[in-house]
């Protein structure tokens, strides 16, 4: 959960809902995409695991795109699995 979500639940340790990395409000979008360190993470993931890395956008995480991005370099892995592993790495 992001800090803004925890704050909405009145969790005391949420530290006001601010991102500990850049100081902006930590919304879901900020946590996943907008924080200044996240473009490097997503660019690295896309260039290593996607057939067309330049097509990756925030919308691919929340909207079911008609043309799903194709994974390359990992036999049997889906786009969803690659993204889930990246989310886990970011969250940890």
mmCIF file of N, CA, C and O in Angstrom:
data_model
loop_
_atom_site.group_PDB
_atom_site.id
_atom_site.type_symbol
_atom_site.label_atom_id
_atom_site.label_comp_id
_atom_site.label_asym_id
_atom_site.label_seq_id
_atom_site.Cartn_x
_atom_site.Cartn_y
_atom_site.Cartn_z
ATOM 1 N N UNK A 1 0.827 -1.194 0.000
ATOM 2 C CA UNK A 1 0.000 0.000 0.000
ATOM 3 C C UNK A 1 0.873 1.260 0.000
ATOM 4 O O UNK A 1 1.920 1.282 0.631
ATOM 5 N N UNK A 2 0.396 2.262 -0.671
ATOM 6 C CA UNK A 2 1.123 3.520 -0.704
ATOM 7 C C UNK A 2 0.820 4.320 0.553
ATOM 8 O O UNK A 2 -0.153 4.077 1.255
ATOM 9 N N UNK A 3 1.658 5.308 0.812
ATOM 10 C CA UNK A 3 1.492 6.113 2.025
ATOM 11 C C UNK A 3 0.177 6.881 2.031
ATOM 12 O O UNK A 3 -0.454 7.019 3.065
ATOM 13 N N UNK A 4 -0.256 7.391 0.886
ATOM 14 C CA UNK A 4 -1.526 8.123 0.862
ATOM 15 C C UNK A 4 -2.693 7.193 1.184
ATOM 16 O O UNK A 4 -3.643 7.581 1.845
ATOM 17 N N UNK A 5 -2.616 5.946 0.745
ATOM 18 C CA UNK A 5 -3.661 4.971 1.063
ATOM 19 C C UNK A 5 -3.646 4.629 2.550
ATOM 20 O O UNK A 5 -4.687 4.531 3.193
ATOM 21 N N UNK A 6 -2.445 4.415 3.097
ATOM 22 C CA UNK A 6 -2.340 4.126 4.524
ATOM 23 C C UNK A 6 -2.845 5.287 5.364
ATOM 24 O O UNK A 6 -3.516 5.090 6.370
ATOM 25 N N UNK A 7 -2.540 6.498 4.936
ATOM 26 C CA UNK A 7 -3.013 7.667 5.665
ATOM 27 C C UNK A 7 -4.539 7.725 5.625
ATOM 28 O O UNK A 7 -5.174 8.061 6.620
ATOM 29 N N UNK A 8 -5.134 7.381 4.480
ATOM 30 C CA UNK A 8 -6.592 7.351 4.372
ATOM 31 C C UNK A 8 -7.227 6.335 5.305
ATOM 32 O O UNK A 8 -8.371 6.487 5.722
ATOM 33 N N UNK A 9 -6.475 5.299 5.628
ATOM 34 C CA UNK A 9 -6.950 4.293 6.577
ATOM 35 C C UNK A 9 -6.618 4.662 8.017
ATOM 36 O O UNK A 9 -6.862 3.897 8.938
ATOM 37 N N UNK A 10 -6.011 5.861 8.178
ATOM 38 C CA UNK A 10 -5.623 6.378 9.486
ATOM 39 C C UNK A 10 -4.548 5.520 10.155
ATOM 40 O O UNK A 10 -4.555 5.320 11.361
ATOM 41 N N UNK A 11 -3.628 4.998 9.363
ATOM 42 C CA UNK A 11 -2.494 4.256 9.904
ATOM 43 C C UNK A 11 -1.468 5.278 10.373
ATOM 44 O O UNK A 11 -1.008 6.113 9.615
ATOM 45 N N UNK A 12 -1.066 5.230 11.611
ATOM 46 C CA UNK A 12 -0.230 6.256 12.217
ATOM 47 C C UNK A 12 1.171 6.368 11.619
ATOM 48 O O UNK A 12 1.728 7.437 11.548
ATOM 49 N N UNK A 13 1.752 5.272 11.157
ATOM 50 C CA UNK A 13 3.113 5.328 10.662
ATOM 51 C C UNK A 13 3.204 5.754 9.200
ATOM 52 O O UNK A 13 4.252 5.686 8.590
ATOM 53 N N UNK A 14 2.122 6.230 8.623
ATOM 54 C CA UNK A 14 2.115 6.575 7.200
ATOM 55 C C UNK A 14 2.938 7.826 6.881
ATOM 56 O O UNK A 14 3.189 8.122 5.739
ATOM 57 N N UNK A 15 3.390 8.549 7.880
ATOM 58 C CA UNK A 15 4.276 9.700 7.696
ATOM 59 C C UNK A 15 3.706 10.766 6.779
ATOM 60 O O UNK A 15 4.418 11.374 5.988
ATOM 61 N N UNK A 16 2.414 10.989 6.866
ATOM 62 C CA UNK A 16 1.803 12.078 6.125
ATOM 63 C C UNK A 16 1.563 11.815 4.647
ATOM 64 O O UNK A 16 1.156 12.698 3.933
ATOM 65 N N UNK A 17 1.808 10.635 4.163
ATOM 66 C CA UNK A 17 1.528 10.315 2.774
ATOM 67 C C UNK A 17 2.584 10.781 1.787
ATOM 68 O O UNK A 17 2.345 10.830 0.590
ATOM 69 N N UNK A 18 3.777 11.121 2.246
ATOM 70 C CA UNK A 18 4.828 11.641 1.371
ATOM 71 C C UNK A 18 5.784 10.529 0.967
ATOM 72 O O UNK A 18 6.112 9.661 1.756
ATOM 73 N N UNK A 19 6.264 10.607 -0.244
ATOM 74 C CA UNK A 19 7.237 9.649 -0.767
ATOM 75 C C UNK A 19 8.568 9.837 -0.032
ATOM 76 O O UNK A 19 9.082 10.952 0.035
ATOM 77 N N UNK A 20 9.142 8.770 0.516
ATOM 78 C CA UNK A 20 10.410 8.906 1.238
ATOM 79 C C UNK A 20 11.597 9.170 0.305
ATOM 80 O O UNK A 20 12.660 9.580 0.758
ATOM 81 N N UNK A 21 11.417 8.981 -0.985
ATOM 82 C CA UNK A 21 12.506 9.176 -1.940
ATOM 83 C C UNK A 21 12.576 10.615 -2.424
ATOM 84 O O UNK A 21 13.630 11.230 -2.447
ATOM 85 N N UNK A 22 11.412 11.188 -2.820
ATOM 86 C CA UNK A 22 11.438 12.519 -3.430
ATOM 87 C C UNK A 22 10.606 13.564 -2.698
ATOM 88 O O UNK A 22 10.679 14.744 -3.024
ATOM 89 N N UNK A 23 9.793 13.148 -1.728
ATOM 90 C CA UNK A 23 9.012 14.098 -0.949
ATOM 91 C C UNK A 23 7.661 14.473 -1.529
ATOM 92 O O UNK A 23 6.923 15.229 -0.920
ATOM 93 N N UNK A 24 7.302 13.940 -2.700
ATOM 94 C CA UNK A 24 5.987 14.200 -3.282
ATOM 95 C C UNK A 24 4.933 13.327 -2.593
ATOM 96 O O UNK A 24 5.272 12.374 -1.892
ATOM 97 N N UNK A 25 3.655 13.653 -2.810
ATOM 98 C CA UNK A 25 2.578 12.819 -2.269
ATOM 99 C C UNK A 25 2.669 11.451 -2.935
ATOM 100 O O UNK A 25 2.767 11.347 -4.156
ATOM 101 N N UNK A 26 2.671 10.399 -2.131
ATOM 102 C CA UNK A 26 2.832 9.052 -2.677
ATOM 103 C C UNK A 26 1.478 8.428 -2.986
ATOM 104 O O UNK A 26 0.903 7.688 -2.216
ATOM 105 N N UNK A 27 0.979 8.728 -4.174
ATOM 106 C CA UNK A 27 -0.239 8.104 -4.682
ATOM 107 C C UNK A 27 0.134 6.782 -5.341
ATOM 108 O O UNK A 27 1.323 6.463 -5.494
ATOM 109 N N UNK A 28 -0.873 6.024 -5.769
ATOM 110 C CA UNK A 28 -0.586 4.779 -6.485
ATOM 111 C C UNK A 28 0.244 5.053 -7.736
ATOM 112 O O UNK A 28 1.234 4.380 -8.001
ATOM 113 N N UNK A 29 -0.167 6.064 -8.502
ATOM 114 C CA UNK A 29 0.550 6.385 -9.736
ATOM 115 C C UNK A 29 1.981 6.838 -9.434
ATOM 116 O O UNK A 29 2.919 6.450 -10.127
ATOM 117 N N UNK A 30 2.149 7.647 -8.398
ATOM 118 C CA UNK A 30 3.484 8.119 -8.052
ATOM 119 C C UNK A 30 4.376 6.937 -7.660
ATOM 120 O O UNK A 30 5.522 6.848 -8.088
ATOM 121 N N UNK A 31 3.847 6.040 -6.843
ATOM 122 C CA UNK A 31 4.623 4.886 -6.389
ATOM 123 C C UNK A 31 5.082 4.023 -7.562
ATOM 124 O O UNK A 31 6.215 3.553 -7.601
ATOM 125 N N UNK A 32 4.203 3.845 -8.533
ATOM 126 C CA UNK A 32 4.498 2.959 -9.660
ATOM 127 C C UNK A 32 5.265 3.651 -10.777
ATOM 128 O O UNK A 32 6.177 3.078 -11.360
ATOM 129 N N UNK A 33 4.939 4.914 -11.080
ATOM 130 C CA UNK A 33 5.402 5.495 -12.335
ATOM 131 C C UNK A 33 6.033 6.875 -12.216
ATOM 132 O O UNK A 33 7.022 7.165 -12.884
ATOM 133 N N UNK A 34 5.480 7.769 -11.413
ATOM 134 C CA UNK A 34 5.862 9.179 -11.451
ATOM 135 C C UNK A 34 7.049 9.573 -10.580
ATOM 136 O O UNK A 34 7.642 10.624 -10.800
ATOM 137 N N UNK A 35 7.394 8.785 -9.584
ATOM 138 C CA UNK A 35 8.549 9.115 -8.749
ATOM 139 C C UNK A 35 9.796 9.172 -9.638
ATOM 140 O O UNK A 35 9.962 8.334 -10.522
ATOM 141 N N UNK A 36 10.666 10.141 -9.428
ATOM 142 C CA UNK A 36 11.832 10.316 -10.306
ATOM 143 C C UNK A 36 12.725 9.086 -10.482
ATOM 144 O O UNK A 36 13.409 8.974 -11.492
ATOM 145 N N UNK A 37 12.724 8.144 -9.543
ATOM 146 C CA UNK A 37 13.567 6.954 -9.711
ATOM 147 C C UNK A 37 12.884 5.853 -10.526
ATOM 148 O O UNK A 37 13.548 4.941 -11.003
ATOM 149 N N UNK A 38 11.581 5.943 -10.704
ATOM 150 C CA UNK A 38 10.850 4.860 -11.372
ATOM 151 C C UNK A 38 11.103 4.767 -12.877
ATOM 152 O O UNK A 38 11.144 3.656 -13.408
ATOM 153 N N UNK A 39 11.288 5.862 -13.608
ATOM 154 C CA UNK A 39 11.570 5.703 -15.044
ATOM 155 C C UNK A 39 12.777 4.816 -15.322
ATOM 156 O O UNK A 39 12.769 4.020 -16.262
ATOM 157 N N UNK A 40 13.795 4.892 -14.495
ATOM 158 C CA UNK A 40 14.975 4.043 -14.675
ATOM 159 C C UNK A 40 14.615 2.576 -14.491
ATOM 160 O O UNK A 40 15.051 1.714 -15.265
ATOM 161 N N UNK A 41 13.801 2.294 -13.486
ATOM 162 C CA UNK A 41 13.382 0.909 -13.216
ATOM 163 C C UNK A 41 12.603 0.366 -14.405
ATOM 164 O O UNK A 41 12.893 -0.714 -14.919
ATOM 165 N N UNK A 42 11.587 1.125 -14.859
ATOM 166 C CA UNK A 42 10.740 0.647 -15.953
ATOM 167 C C UNK A 42 11.493 0.581 -17.270
ATOM 168 O O UNK A 42 11.287 -0.341 -18.062
ATOM 169 N N UNK A 43 12.387 1.516 -17.516
ATOM 170 C CA UNK A 43 13.178 1.507 -18.747
ATOM 171 C C UNK A 43 14.094 0.282 -18.771
ATOM 172 O O UNK A 43 14.226 -0.392 -19.804
ATOM 173 N N UNK A 44 14.702 -0.025 -17.646
ATOM 174 C CA UNK A 44 15.567 -1.199 -17.562
ATOM 175 C C UNK A 44 14.767 -2.475 -17.776
ATOM 176 O O UNK A 44 15.166 -3.349 -18.544
ATOM 177 N N UNK A 45 13.624 -2.596 -17.100
ATOM 178 C CA UNK A 45 12.774 -3.779 -17.264
ATOM 179 C C UNK A 45 12.336 -3.914 -18.717
ATOM 180 O O UNK A 45 12.429 -4.984 -19.312
ATOM 181 N N UNK A 46 11.859 -2.820 -19.300
ATOM 182 C CA UNK A 46 11.350 -2.876 -20.667
ATOM 183 C C UNK A 46 12.442 -3.252 -21.662
ATOM 184 O O UNK A 46 12.227 -4.077 -22.546
ATOM 185 N N UNK A 47 13.618 -2.669 -21.504
ATOM 186 C CA UNK A 47 14.688 -2.951 -22.456
ATOM 187 C C UNK A 47 15.207 -4.383 -22.327
ATOM 188 O O UNK A 47 15.662 -4.967 -23.302
ATOM 189 N N UNK A 48 15.092 -4.965 -21.150
ATOM 190 C CA UNK A 48 15.566 -6.347 -20.957
ATOM 191 C C UNK A 48 14.526 -7.398 -21.319
ATOM 192 O O UNK A 48 14.886 -8.492 -21.760
ATOM 193 N N UNK A 49 13.246 -7.087 -21.102
ATOM 194 C CA UNK A 49 12.241 -8.145 -21.193
ATOM 195 C C UNK A 49 11.120 -7.923 -22.208
ATOM 196 O O UNK A 49 10.306 -8.821 -22.392
ATOM 197 N N UNK A 50 11.040 -6.760 -22.826
ATOM 198 C CA UNK A 50 9.949 -6.515 -23.769
ATOM 199 C C UNK A 50 10.463 -6.442 -25.195
ATOM 200 O O UNK A 50 11.531 -5.889 -25.458
ATOM 201 N N UNK A 51 9.673 -6.992 -26.114
ATOM 202 C CA UNK A 51 10.054 -6.979 -27.524
ATOM 203 C C UNK A 51 10.052 -5.553 -28.077
ATOM 204 O O UNK A 51 10.873 -5.220 -28.931
ATOM 205 N N UNK A 52 9.136 -4.709 -27.592
ATOM 206 C CA UNK A 52 9.051 -3.309 -28.028
ATOM 207 C C UNK A 52 9.026 -2.410 -26.797
ATOM 208 O O UNK A 52 7.980 -1.894 -26.402
ATOM 209 N N UNK A 53 10.178 -2.173 -26.183
ATOM 210 C CA UNK A 53 10.221 -1.437 -24.914
ATOM 211 C C UNK A 53 9.672 -0.024 -24.985
ATOM 212 O O UNK A 53 9.125 0.475 -23.999
ATOM 213 N N UNK A 54 9.768 0.633 -26.116
ATOM 214 C CA UNK A 54 9.318 2.025 -26.211
ATOM 215 C C UNK A 54 7.798 2.156 -26.107
ATOM 216 O O UNK A 54 7.287 3.255 -25.897
ATOM 217 N N UNK A 55 7.073 1.060 -26.219
ATOM 218 C CA UNK A 55 5.611 1.118 -26.145
ATOM 219 C C UNK A 55 5.082 1.091 -24.714
ATOM 220 O O UNK A 55 3.905 1.358 -24.484
ATOM 221 N N UNK A 56 5.926 0.780 -23.751
ATOM 222 C CA UNK A 56 5.464 0.685 -22.366
ATOM 223 C C UNK A 56 4.983 2.036 -21.856
ATOM 224 O O UNK A 56 5.660 3.047 -22.000
ATOM 225 N N UNK A 57 3.799 2.043 -21.249
ATOM 226 C CA UNK A 57 3.256 3.261 -20.641
ATOM 227 C C UNK A 57 2.520 2.878 -19.353
ATOM 228 O O UNK A 57 2.224 1.707 -19.118
ATOM 229 N N UNK A 58 2.227 3.866 -18.549
ATOM 230 C CA UNK A 58 1.502 3.643 -17.289
ATOM 231 C C UNK A 58 0.166 2.940 -17.544
ATOM 232 O O UNK A 58 -0.253 2.106 -16.760
ATOM 233 N N UNK A 59 -0.479 3.261 -18.646
ATOM 234 C CA UNK A 59 -1.785 2.675 -18.946
ATOM 235 C C UNK A 59 -1.735 1.153 -19.087
ATOM 236 O O UNK A 59 -2.740 0.481 -18.871
ATOM 237 N N UNK A 60 -0.580 0.606 -19.436
ATOM 238 C CA UNK A 60 -0.482 -0.849 -19.562
ATOM 239 C C UNK A 60 -0.672 -1.559 -18.225
ATOM 240 O O UNK A 60 -0.948 -2.753 -18.195
ATOM 241 N N UNK A 61 -0.544 -0.847 -17.125
ATOM 242 C CA UNK A 61 -0.704 -1.476 -15.822
ATOM 243 C C UNK A 61 -2.153 -1.522 -15.366
ATOM 244 O O UNK A 61 -2.532 -2.384 -14.598
ATOM 245 N N UNK A 62 -2.960 -0.567 -15.789
ATOM 246 C CA UNK A 62 -4.310 -0.436 -15.244
ATOM 247 C C UNK A 62 -5.395 -0.668 -16.271
ATOM 248 O O UNK A 62 -6.523 -0.939 -15.910
ATOM 249 N N UNK A 63 -5.074 -0.527 -17.529
ATOM 250 C CA UNK A 63 -6.053 -0.726 -18.594
ATOM 251 C C UNK A 63 -5.635 -1.968 -19.347
ATOM 252 O O UNK A 63 -4.465 -2.165 -19.636
ATOM 253 N N UNK A 64 -6.587 -2.820 -19.668
ATOM 254 C CA UNK A 64 -6.272 -4.034 -20.403
ATOM 255 C C UNK A 64 -6.112 -3.682 -21.881
ATOM 256 O O UNK A 64 -7.099 -3.562 -22.597
ATOM 257 N N UNK A 65 -4.882 -3.474 -22.346
ATOM 258 C CA UNK A 65 -4.684 -3.048 -23.721
ATOM 259 C C UNK A 65 -5.090 -4.134 -24.715
ATOM 260 O O UNK A 65 -4.943 -5.317 -24.449
ATOM 261 N N UNK A 66 -5.604 -3.698 -25.856
ATOM 262 C CA UNK A 66 -5.994 -4.632 -26.906
ATOM 263 C C UNK A 66 -4.758 -5.385 -27.397
ATOM 264 O O UNK A 66 -4.772 -6.594 -27.553
ATOM 265 N N UNK A 67 -3.678 -4.657 -27.619
ATOM 266 C CA UNK A 67 -2.427 -5.266 -28.056
ATOM 267 C C UNK A 67 -1.474 -5.334 -26.871
ATOM 268 O O UNK A 67 -0.795 -4.375 -26.564
ATOM 269 N N UNK A 68 -1.451 -6.476 -26.213
ATOM 270 C CA UNK A 68 -0.563 -6.634 -25.055
ATOM 271 C C UNK A 68 0.889 -6.606 -25.518
ATOM 272 O O UNK A 68 1.212 -7.049 -26.602
ATOM 273 N N UNK A 69 1.743 -6.093 -24.685
ATOM 274 C CA UNK A 69 3.161 -6.059 -25.002
ATOM 275 C C UNK A 69 3.737 -7.468 -24.936
ATOM 276 O O UNK A 69 3.410 -8.246 -24.044
ATOM 277 N N UNK A 70 4.586 -7.762 -25.876
ATOM 278 C CA UNK A 70 5.183 -9.091 -25.960
ATOM 279 C C UNK A 70 6.490 -9.145 -25.174
ATOM 280 O O UNK A 70 7.312 -8.243 -25.259
ATOM 281 N N UNK A 71 6.643 -10.221 -24.420
ATOM 282 C CA UNK A 71 7.855 -10.448 -23.649
ATOM 283 C C UNK A 71 8.867 -11.159 -24.536
ATOM 284 O O UNK A 71 8.510 -12.028 -25.326
ATOM 285 N N UNK A 72 10.125 -10.767 -24.404
ATOM 286 C CA UNK A 72 11.188 -11.467 -25.127
ATOM 287 C C UNK A 72 12.283 -11.845 -24.142
ATOM 288 O O UNK A 72 12.486 -11.169 -23.135
ATOM 289 N N UNK A 73 12.960 -12.911 -24.405
ATOM 290 C CA UNK A 73 14.092 -13.306 -23.575
ATOM 291 C C UNK A 73 13.747 -14.198 -22.399
ATOM 292 O O UNK A 73 14.635 -14.713 -21.738
ATOM 293 N N UNK A 74 12.462 -14.385 -22.104
ATOM 294 C CA UNK A 74 12.059 -15.281 -21.016
ATOM 295 C C UNK A 74 10.988 -16.207 -21.572
ATOM 296 O O UNK A 74 9.849 -15.795 -21.761
ATOM 297 N N UNK A 75 11.349 -17.414 -21.833
ATOM 298 C CA UNK A 75 10.401 -18.345 -22.426
ATOM 299 C C UNK A 75 9.254 -18.645 -21.465
ATOM 300 O O UNK A 75 9.479 -18.978 -20.303
ATOM 301 N N UNK A 76 8.046 -18.502 -21.955
ATOM 302 C CA UNK A 76 6.864 -18.822 -21.172
ATOM 303 C C UNK A 76 6.376 -17.726 -20.240
ATOM 304 O O UNK A 76 5.336 -17.868 -19.621
ATOM 305 N N UNK A 77 7.100 -16.632 -20.115
ATOM 306 C CA UNK A 77 6.670 -15.549 -19.221
ATOM 307 C C UNK A 77 5.711 -14.623 -19.951
ATOM 308 O O UNK A 77 5.873 -14.339 -21.131
ATOM 309 N N UNK A 78 4.733 -14.140 -19.236
ATOM 310 C CA UNK A 78 3.782 -13.195 -19.803
ATOM 311 C C UNK A 78 4.142 -11.777 -19.364
ATOM 312 O O UNK A 78 4.919 -11.575 -18.422
ATOM 313 N N UNK A 79 3.551 -10.801 -20.031
ATOM 314 C CA UNK A 79 3.732 -9.407 -19.653
ATOM 315 C C UNK A 79 3.313 -9.196 -18.201
ATOM 316 O O UNK A 79 4.001 -8.527 -17.432
ATOM 317 N N UNK A 80 2.212 -9.801 -17.812
ATOM 318 C CA UNK A 80 1.705 -9.638 -16.451
ATOM 319 C C UNK A 80 2.695 -10.159 -15.415
ATOM 320 O O UNK A 80 2.869 -9.554 -14.358
ATOM 321 N N UNK A 81 3.362 -11.268 -15.704
ATOM 322 C CA UNK A 81 4.335 -11.829 -14.765
ATOM 323 C C UNK A 81 5.551 -10.909 -14.639
ATOM 324 O O UNK A 81 6.037 -10.651 -13.531
ATOM 325 N N UNK A 82 6.029 -10.395 -15.761
ATOM 326 C CA UNK A 82 7.178 -9.489 -15.730
ATOM 327 C C UNK A 82 6.835 -8.227 -14.938
ATOM 328 O O UNK A 82 7.615 -7.765 -14.105
ATOM 329 N N UNK A 83 5.658 -7.669 -15.155
ATOM 330 C CA UNK A 83 5.231 -6.469 -14.433
ATOM 331 C C UNK A 83 5.051 -6.778 -12.944
ATOM 332 O O UNK A 83 5.487 -5.999 -12.090
ATOM 333 N N UNK A 84 4.458 -7.912 -12.620
ATOM 334 C CA UNK A 84 4.270 -8.275 -11.210
ATOM 335 C C UNK A 84 5.614 -8.408 -10.495
ATOM 336 O O UNK A 84 5.766 -7.937 -9.361
ATOM 337 N N UNK A 85 6.583 -9.013 -11.139
ATOM 338 C CA UNK A 85 7.917 -9.135 -10.532
ATOM 339 C C UNK A 85 8.565 -7.763 -10.349
ATOM 340 O O UNK A 85 9.238 -7.511 -9.347
ATOM 341 N N UNK A 86 8.346 -6.858 -11.296
ATOM 342 C CA UNK A 86 8.890 -5.503 -11.181
ATOM 343 C C UNK A 86 8.204 -4.753 -10.038
ATOM 344 O O UNK A 86 8.872 -4.071 -9.257
ATOM 345 N N UNK A 87 6.880 -4.877 -9.922
ATOM 346 C CA UNK A 87 6.167 -4.264 -8.799
ATOM 347 C C UNK A 87 6.735 -4.769 -7.475
ATOM 348 O O UNK A 87 6.971 -3.995 -6.552
ATOM 349 N N UNK A 88 6.950 -6.066 -7.368
ATOM 350 C CA UNK A 88 7.482 -6.637 -6.140
ATOM 351 C C UNK A 88 8.863 -6.079 -5.825
ATOM 352 O O UNK A 88 9.148 -5.705 -4.685
ATOM 353 N N UNK A 89 9.701 -5.962 -6.840
ATOM 354 C CA UNK A 89 11.040 -5.410 -6.634
ATOM 355 C C UNK A 89 10.978 -3.948 -6.174
ATOM 356 O O UNK A 89 11.738 -3.538 -5.298
ATOM 357 N N UNK A 90 10.064 -3.165 -6.746
ATOM 358 C CA UNK A 90 9.895 -1.766 -6.341
ATOM 359 C C UNK A 90 9.403 -1.694 -4.895
ATOM 360 O O UNK A 90 9.898 -0.903 -4.093
ATOM 361 N N UNK A 91 8.439 -2.516 -4.547
ATOM 362 C CA UNK A 91 7.825 -2.456 -3.228
ATOM 363 C C UNK A 91 8.791 -2.883 -2.140
ATOM 364 O O UNK A 91 8.775 -2.351 -1.035
ATOM 365 N N UNK A 92 9.656 -3.828 -2.438
ATOM 366 C CA UNK A 92 10.592 -4.308 -1.418
ATOM 367 C C UNK A 92 11.681 -3.307 -1.250
ATOM 368 O O UNK A 92 12.365 -3.149 -0.372
#
